Coordinates of C-alpha atoms in Angstrom, one line a residue:
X89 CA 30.2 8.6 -13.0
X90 CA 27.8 8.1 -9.9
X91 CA 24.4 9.0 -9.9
X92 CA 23.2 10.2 -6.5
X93 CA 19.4 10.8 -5.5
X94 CA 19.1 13.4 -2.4
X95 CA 15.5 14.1 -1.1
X96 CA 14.3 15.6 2.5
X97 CA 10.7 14.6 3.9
X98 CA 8.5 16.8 5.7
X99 CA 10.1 16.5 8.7
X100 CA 13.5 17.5 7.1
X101 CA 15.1 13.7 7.4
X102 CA 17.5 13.1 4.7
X103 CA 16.8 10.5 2.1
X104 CA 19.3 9.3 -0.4
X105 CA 20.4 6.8 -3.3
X106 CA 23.1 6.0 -5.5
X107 CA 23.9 4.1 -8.7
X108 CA 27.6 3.2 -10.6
X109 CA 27.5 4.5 -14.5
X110 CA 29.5 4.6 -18.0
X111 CA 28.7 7.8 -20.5
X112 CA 28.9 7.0 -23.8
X113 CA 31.9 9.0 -26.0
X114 CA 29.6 12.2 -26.2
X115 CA 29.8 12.0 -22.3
X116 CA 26.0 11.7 -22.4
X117 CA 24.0 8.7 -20.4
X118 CA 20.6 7.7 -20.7
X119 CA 18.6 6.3 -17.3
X120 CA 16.0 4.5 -19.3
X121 CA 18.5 2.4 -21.8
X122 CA 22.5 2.3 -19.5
X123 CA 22.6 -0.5 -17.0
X124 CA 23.8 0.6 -13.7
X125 CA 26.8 -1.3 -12.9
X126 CA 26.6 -0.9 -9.0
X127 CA 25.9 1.5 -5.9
X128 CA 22.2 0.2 -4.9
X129 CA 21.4 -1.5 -7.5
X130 CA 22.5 -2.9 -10.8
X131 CA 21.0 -3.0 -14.5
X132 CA 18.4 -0.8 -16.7
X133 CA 16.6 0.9 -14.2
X134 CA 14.9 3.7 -15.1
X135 CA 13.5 4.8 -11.7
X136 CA 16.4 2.9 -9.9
X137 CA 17.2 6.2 -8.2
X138 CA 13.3 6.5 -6.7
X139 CA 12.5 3.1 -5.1
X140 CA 16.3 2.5 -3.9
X141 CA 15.7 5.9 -1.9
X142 CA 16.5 5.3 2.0
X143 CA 17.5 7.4 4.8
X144 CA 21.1 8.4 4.6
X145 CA 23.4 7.6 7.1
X146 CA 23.2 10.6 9.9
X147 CA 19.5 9.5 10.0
X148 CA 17.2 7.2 12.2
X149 CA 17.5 3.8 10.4
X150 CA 13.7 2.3 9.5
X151 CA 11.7 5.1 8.0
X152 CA 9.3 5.2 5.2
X153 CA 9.6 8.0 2.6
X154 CA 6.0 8.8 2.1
X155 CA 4.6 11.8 1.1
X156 CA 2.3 13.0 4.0
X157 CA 0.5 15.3 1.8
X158 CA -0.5 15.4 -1.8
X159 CA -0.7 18.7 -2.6
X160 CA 3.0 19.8 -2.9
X161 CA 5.6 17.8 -5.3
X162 CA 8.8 15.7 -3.8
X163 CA 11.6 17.6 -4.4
X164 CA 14.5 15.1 -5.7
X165 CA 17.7 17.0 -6.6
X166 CA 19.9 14.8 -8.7
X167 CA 23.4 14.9 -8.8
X168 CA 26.2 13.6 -11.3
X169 CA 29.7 13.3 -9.3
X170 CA 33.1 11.7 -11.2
X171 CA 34.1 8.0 -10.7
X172 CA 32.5 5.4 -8.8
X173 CA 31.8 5.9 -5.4
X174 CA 30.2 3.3 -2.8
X175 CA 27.2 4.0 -0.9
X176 CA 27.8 5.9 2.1
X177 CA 30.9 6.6 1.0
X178 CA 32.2 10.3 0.1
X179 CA 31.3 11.2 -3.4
X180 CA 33.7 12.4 -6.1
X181 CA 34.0 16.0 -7.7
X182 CA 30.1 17.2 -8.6
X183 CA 29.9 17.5 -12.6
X184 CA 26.2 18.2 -12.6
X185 CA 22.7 18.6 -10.8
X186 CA 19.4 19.0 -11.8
X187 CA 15.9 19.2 -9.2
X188 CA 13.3 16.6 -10.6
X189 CA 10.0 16.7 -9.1
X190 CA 7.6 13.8 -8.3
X191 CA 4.2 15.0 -8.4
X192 CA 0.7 13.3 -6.4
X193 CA -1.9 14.8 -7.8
X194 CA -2.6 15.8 -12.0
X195 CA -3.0 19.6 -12.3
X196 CA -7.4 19.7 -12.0
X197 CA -7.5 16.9 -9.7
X198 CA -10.0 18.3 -6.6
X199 CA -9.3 17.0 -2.8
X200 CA -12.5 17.3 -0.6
X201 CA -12.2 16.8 3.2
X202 CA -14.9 14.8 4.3
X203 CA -17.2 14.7 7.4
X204 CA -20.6 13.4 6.1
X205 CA -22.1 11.9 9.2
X206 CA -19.7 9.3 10.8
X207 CA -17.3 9.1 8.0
X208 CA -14.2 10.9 7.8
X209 CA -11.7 11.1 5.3
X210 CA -10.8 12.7 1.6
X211 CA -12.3 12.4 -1.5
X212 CA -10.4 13.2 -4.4
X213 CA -12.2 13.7 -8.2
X214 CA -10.5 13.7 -11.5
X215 CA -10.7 16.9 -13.5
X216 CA -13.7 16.7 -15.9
X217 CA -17.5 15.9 -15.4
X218 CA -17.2 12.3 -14.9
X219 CA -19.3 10.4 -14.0
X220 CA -16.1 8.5 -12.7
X221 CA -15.6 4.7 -11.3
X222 CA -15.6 4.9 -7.2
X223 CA -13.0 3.5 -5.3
X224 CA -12.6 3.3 -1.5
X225 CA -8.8 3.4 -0.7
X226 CA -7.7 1.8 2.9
X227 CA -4.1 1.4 4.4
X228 CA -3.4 -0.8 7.8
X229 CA -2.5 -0.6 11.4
X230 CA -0.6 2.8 11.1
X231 CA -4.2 4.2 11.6
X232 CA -4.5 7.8 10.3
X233 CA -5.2 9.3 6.8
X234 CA -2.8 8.3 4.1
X235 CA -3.8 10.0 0.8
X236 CA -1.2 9.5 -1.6
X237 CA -2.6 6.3 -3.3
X238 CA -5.7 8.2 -3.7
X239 CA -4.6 10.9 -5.1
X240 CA -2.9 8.6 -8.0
X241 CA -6.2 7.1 -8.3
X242 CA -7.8 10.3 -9.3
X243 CA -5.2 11.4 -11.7
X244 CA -5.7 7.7 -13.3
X245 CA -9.1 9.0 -13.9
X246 CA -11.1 7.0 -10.7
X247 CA -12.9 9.2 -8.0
X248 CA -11.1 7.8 -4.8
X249 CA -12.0 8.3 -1.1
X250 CA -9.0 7.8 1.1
X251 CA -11.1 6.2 4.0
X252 CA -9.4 6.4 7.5
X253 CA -10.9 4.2 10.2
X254 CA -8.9 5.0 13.4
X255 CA -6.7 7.4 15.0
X256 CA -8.1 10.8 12.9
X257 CA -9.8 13.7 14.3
X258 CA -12.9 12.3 16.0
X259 CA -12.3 8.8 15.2
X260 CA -11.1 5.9 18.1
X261 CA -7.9 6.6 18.5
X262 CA -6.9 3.1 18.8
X263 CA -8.2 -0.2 17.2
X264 CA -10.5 -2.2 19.9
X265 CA -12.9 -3.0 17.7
X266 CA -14.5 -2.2 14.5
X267 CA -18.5 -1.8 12.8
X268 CA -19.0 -2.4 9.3
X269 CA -21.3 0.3 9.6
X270 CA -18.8 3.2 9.5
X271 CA -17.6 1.2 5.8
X272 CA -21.2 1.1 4.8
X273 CA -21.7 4.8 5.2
X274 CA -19.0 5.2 3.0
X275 CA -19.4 3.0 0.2
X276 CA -23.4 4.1 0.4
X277 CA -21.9 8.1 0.3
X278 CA -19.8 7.2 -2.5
X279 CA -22.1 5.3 -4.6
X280 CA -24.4 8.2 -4.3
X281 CA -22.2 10.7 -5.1
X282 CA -23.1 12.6 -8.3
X283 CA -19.6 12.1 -9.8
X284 CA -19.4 8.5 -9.5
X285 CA -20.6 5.9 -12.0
X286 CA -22.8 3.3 -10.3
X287 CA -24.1 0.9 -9.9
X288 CA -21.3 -0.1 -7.7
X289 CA -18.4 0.8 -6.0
X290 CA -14.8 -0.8 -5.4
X291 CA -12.5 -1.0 -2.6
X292 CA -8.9 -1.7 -2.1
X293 CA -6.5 -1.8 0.8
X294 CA -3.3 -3.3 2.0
X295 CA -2.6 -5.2 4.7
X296 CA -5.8 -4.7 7.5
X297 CA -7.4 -2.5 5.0
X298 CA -7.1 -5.9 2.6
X299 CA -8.8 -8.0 5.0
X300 CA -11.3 -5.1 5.5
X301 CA -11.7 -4.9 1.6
X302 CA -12.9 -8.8 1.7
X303 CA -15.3 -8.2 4.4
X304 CA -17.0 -5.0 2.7
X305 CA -17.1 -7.0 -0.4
X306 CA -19.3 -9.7 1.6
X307 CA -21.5 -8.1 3.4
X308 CA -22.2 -4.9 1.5
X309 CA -23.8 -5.2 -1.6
X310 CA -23.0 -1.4 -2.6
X311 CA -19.0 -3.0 -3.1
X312 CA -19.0 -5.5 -6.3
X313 CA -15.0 -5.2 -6.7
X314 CA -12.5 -5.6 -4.0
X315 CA -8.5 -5.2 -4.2
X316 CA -6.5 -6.9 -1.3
X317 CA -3.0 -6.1 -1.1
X318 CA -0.9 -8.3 1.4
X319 CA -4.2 -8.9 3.3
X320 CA -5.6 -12.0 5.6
X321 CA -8.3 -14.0 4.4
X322 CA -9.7 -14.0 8.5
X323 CA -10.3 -11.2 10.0
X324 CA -7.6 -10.2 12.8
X325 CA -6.4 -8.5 15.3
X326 CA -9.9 -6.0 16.3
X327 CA -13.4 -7.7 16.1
X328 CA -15.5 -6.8 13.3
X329 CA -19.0 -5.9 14.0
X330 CA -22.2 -6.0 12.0
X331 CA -25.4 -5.8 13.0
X332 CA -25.8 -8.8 15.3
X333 CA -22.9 -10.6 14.1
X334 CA -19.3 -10.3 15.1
X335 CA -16.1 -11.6 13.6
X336 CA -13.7 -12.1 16.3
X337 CA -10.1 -10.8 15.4
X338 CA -7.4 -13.2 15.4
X339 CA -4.8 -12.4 17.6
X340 CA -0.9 -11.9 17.7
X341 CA 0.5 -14.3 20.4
X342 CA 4.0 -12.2 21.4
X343 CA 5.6 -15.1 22.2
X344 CA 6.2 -16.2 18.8
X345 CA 7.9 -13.1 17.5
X346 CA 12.1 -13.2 17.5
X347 CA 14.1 -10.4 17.8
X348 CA 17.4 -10.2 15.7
X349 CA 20.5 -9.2 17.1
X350 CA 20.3 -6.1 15.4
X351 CA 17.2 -5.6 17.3
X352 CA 14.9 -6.2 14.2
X353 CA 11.4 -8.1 15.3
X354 CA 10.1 -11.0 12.9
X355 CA 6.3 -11.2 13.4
X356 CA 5.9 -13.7 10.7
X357 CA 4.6 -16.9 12.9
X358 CA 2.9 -14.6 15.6
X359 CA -0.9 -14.4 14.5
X360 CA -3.1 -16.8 15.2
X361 CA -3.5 -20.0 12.3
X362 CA -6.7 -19.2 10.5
X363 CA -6.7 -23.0 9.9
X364 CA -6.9 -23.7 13.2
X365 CA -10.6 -25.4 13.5
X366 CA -11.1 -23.0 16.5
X367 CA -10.6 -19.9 14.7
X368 CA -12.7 -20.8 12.3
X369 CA -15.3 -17.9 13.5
X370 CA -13.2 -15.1 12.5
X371 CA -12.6 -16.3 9.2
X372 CA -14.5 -14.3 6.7
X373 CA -17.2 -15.7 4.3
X374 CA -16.1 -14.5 0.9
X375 CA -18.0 -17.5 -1.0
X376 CA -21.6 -14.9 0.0
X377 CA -19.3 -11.9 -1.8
X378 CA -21.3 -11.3 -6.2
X379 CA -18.6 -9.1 -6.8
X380 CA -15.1 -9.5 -8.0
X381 CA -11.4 -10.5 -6.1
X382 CA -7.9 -9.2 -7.2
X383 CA -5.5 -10.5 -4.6
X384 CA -1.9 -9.1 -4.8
X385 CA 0.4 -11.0 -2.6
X386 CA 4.3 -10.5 -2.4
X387 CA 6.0 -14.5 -1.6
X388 CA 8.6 -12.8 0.9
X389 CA 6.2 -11.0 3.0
X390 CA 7.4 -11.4 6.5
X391 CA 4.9 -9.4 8.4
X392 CA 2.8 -11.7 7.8
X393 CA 2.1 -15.2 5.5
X394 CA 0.2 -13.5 2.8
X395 CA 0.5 -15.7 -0.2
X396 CA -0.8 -18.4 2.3
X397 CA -3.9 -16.5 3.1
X398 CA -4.8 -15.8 -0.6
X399 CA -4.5 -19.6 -1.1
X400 CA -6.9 -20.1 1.8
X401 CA -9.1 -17.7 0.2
X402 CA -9.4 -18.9 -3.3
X403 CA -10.0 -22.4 -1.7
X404 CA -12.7 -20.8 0.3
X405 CA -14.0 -19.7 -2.9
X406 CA -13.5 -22.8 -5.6
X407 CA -15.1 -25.2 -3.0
X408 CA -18.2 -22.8 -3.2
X409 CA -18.1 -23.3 -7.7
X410 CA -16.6 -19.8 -7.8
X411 CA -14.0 -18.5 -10.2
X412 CA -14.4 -14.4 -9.0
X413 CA -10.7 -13.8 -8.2
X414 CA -7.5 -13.1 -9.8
X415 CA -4.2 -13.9 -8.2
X416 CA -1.0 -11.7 -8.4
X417 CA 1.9 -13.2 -7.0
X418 CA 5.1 -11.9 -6.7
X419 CA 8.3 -13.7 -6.0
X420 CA 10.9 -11.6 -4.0
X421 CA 8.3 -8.6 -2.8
X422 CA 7.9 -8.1 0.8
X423 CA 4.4 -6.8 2.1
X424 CA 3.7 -3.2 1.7
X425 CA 3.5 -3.3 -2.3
X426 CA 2.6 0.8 -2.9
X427 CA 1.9 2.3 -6.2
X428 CA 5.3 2.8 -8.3
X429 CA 8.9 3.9 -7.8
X430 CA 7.6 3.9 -3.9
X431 CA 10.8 3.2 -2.0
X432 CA 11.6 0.0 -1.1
X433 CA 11.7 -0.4 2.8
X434 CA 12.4 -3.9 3.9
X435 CA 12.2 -3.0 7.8
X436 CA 9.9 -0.4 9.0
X437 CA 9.0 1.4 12.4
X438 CA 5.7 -0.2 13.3
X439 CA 4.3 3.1 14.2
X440 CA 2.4 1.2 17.2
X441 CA 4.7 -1.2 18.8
X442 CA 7.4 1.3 18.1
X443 CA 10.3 -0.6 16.9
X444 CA 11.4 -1.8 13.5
X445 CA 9.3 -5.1 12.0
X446 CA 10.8 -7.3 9.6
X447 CA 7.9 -6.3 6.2
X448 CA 10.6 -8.5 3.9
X449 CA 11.6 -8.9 0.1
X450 CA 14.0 -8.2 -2.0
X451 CA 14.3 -4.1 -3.5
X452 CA 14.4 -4.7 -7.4
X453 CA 12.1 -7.8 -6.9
X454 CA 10.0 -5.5 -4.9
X455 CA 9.9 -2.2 -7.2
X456 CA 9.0 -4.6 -10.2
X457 CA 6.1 -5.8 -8.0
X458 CA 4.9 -2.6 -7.7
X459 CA 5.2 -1.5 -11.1
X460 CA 3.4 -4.3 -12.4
X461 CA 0.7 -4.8 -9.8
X462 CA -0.6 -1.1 -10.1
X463 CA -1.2 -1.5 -14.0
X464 CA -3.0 -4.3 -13.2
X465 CA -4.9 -3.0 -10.7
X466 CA -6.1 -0.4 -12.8
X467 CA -7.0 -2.6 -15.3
X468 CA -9.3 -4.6 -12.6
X469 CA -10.9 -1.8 -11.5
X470 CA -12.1 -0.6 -14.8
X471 CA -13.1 -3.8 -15.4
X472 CA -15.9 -3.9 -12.7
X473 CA -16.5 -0.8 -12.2
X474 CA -17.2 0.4 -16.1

């Protein structure tokens, strides 16, 4: 039989996945114990049919399936159709279907918009009385308020704030430049917050929200545990301001960047070498950081060259006697690593330069990545934060 996966975003654009199967004699088959024998991807895979999810063939090539909301489940109808059809290919007679649904947020779990004096954003609280570990939860250059991660937090028992910083209601709608002061305001809001367990609080973002993470961890001492996913040990990109001191961004120099002949831009050598003596000024200071590191890295990101930058870091940090990091390196994962079964996209739409950007990796290397890492971080975060 063939196993097919069907699911619509919120815009209505069709997403879809298949996999190659054998029943047993009592014509049954079991996801978490059969091996897939082909379709989009082979061997035991129990959520094969989640992170090999992409846009079916009718559709725009390059989008993300990400839930833009938390509050209503993904609708996955799953359907069983005779003999083995290829992807994109039409199936065989339907023998069954069933709707599964993937839910965001654990029944209890309260979502708060927040405006409390500059910051903007949403807070999300387990069910219960707490108190409960604090997280800040940051995503990159897509700008706007992605609460998903979040949400998952709180259900896994952490009170998260999904912390926009640009491009949201009243915030700059692009990214010039940045103040640690908005962060501060956050992580002080959050460490005060009657729910949350102090003394301190923990951040984690992916990709400029990483390199973000690093630099609250520094400079503020309200954040004594910081999760960088895919993130740059210099600050780049918009200069970071604090105070009196500024971090220049390192910048993307366009002439570096390649363009396939399917039109697919590779961005990997195109930011500026943090090594480069004369950049040394926007490289951040993590040695001054009390708290605690967990760097995630996938070794085929090809946004960017993560698993170099987490080297630089934990350089930066031995040559200073200190041994407050964990590495987590993944071979094959590319450089958005997202909480489980999210679907593997090796190029995506760069929501700003508008056309699809090379992110790597490999999709079974990738969903293992993300399976893994999100235990892990879990386990990091109640660590430090009690």
């Amino acid at each position: 039989v063939t196993l097919r996966a069907v699911v619509a975003d919120e815009r209505g654009c069709l997403f879809q996945s298949c996999a190659h199967y054998r029943a047993d004699g009592r014509g049954e088959l079991h996801l978490g114990t059969d091996a897939s024998h082909g379709g989009d991807y082979t061997g035991v895979e129990p959520m094969g049919l989640f992170w090999s999810l992409a846009p079916a063939g009718m559709e725009k090539p390059y989008q993300r399936l990400l839930p833009r909301g938390t509050g209503a489940p993904m609708k996955v109808e799953v359907l069983v159709h005779q003999g083995h059809s290829p992807p994109g290919t039409m199936p065989g007679p339907l023998v069954a279907k069933a709707e599964v649904q993937r839910l965001f947020t654990a029944p209890g779990v309260r979502r708060i918009r927040l405006k409390e004096g500059v910051v903007r954003g949403s807070l999300f609280l387990p069910p219960g009385d707490g108190p409960f570990p604090g997280v800040i939860d940051m995503y990159g250059d897509e700008g706007g308020l992605i609460e998903f991660r979040s949400s998952l937090l709180a259900t896994r028992g952490f009170a998260a704030l999904s912390l926009p910083y640009f491009d949201f209601e009243d915030l700059p709608r692009v990214m010039k430049e940045l103040r640690l002061e908005y962060f501060e305001e956050a992580a002080r809001f959050l460490q005060r917050h009657p729910k949350v367990k102090g003394p301190g609080v923990g951040v984690i973002g992916t990709g400029k929200g990483a390199e973000l993470a690093l630099s609250m961890i520094t400079f503020l001492p309200e954040v004594v545990a910081a999760v960088s996913i895919s993130g740059c040990s210099s600050n780049t990109v918009a200069d970071l301001h604090y105070g009196e001191m500024t971090l220049p961004g390192l910048r993307f120099d366009m002439k570096k960047v390649s363009v396939s002949d399917s039109g697919v831009f590779d961005i990997f050598e195109a930011l500026d070498d943090p090594t480069d003596p004369a950049n040394s000024p926007s490289v951040i200071p993590i040695e001054k950081a009390e708290g605690h590191f967990l760097l995630v890295v996938g070794e085929d990101d090809r946004m960017w060259k993560s698993s170099l930058y987490a080297e630089l870091a934990i350089r930066r940090l031995r040559q200073h006697g200190k041994e407050n990091f964990e590495l987590l390196s993944y071979p094959g994962a590319g450089h958005r690593i997202d909480p489980p079964s999210t679907p593997f996209c090796q190029v995506a739409l760069d929501r700003v330069l508008g056309v699809p950007v090379l992110g790597g990796g490999e999709s079974k290397a990738h969903a293992h990545a993300q399976e893994h890492s999100w235990g892990k971080i879990q386990e990091f975060l109640h660590l430090h934060l009690g």
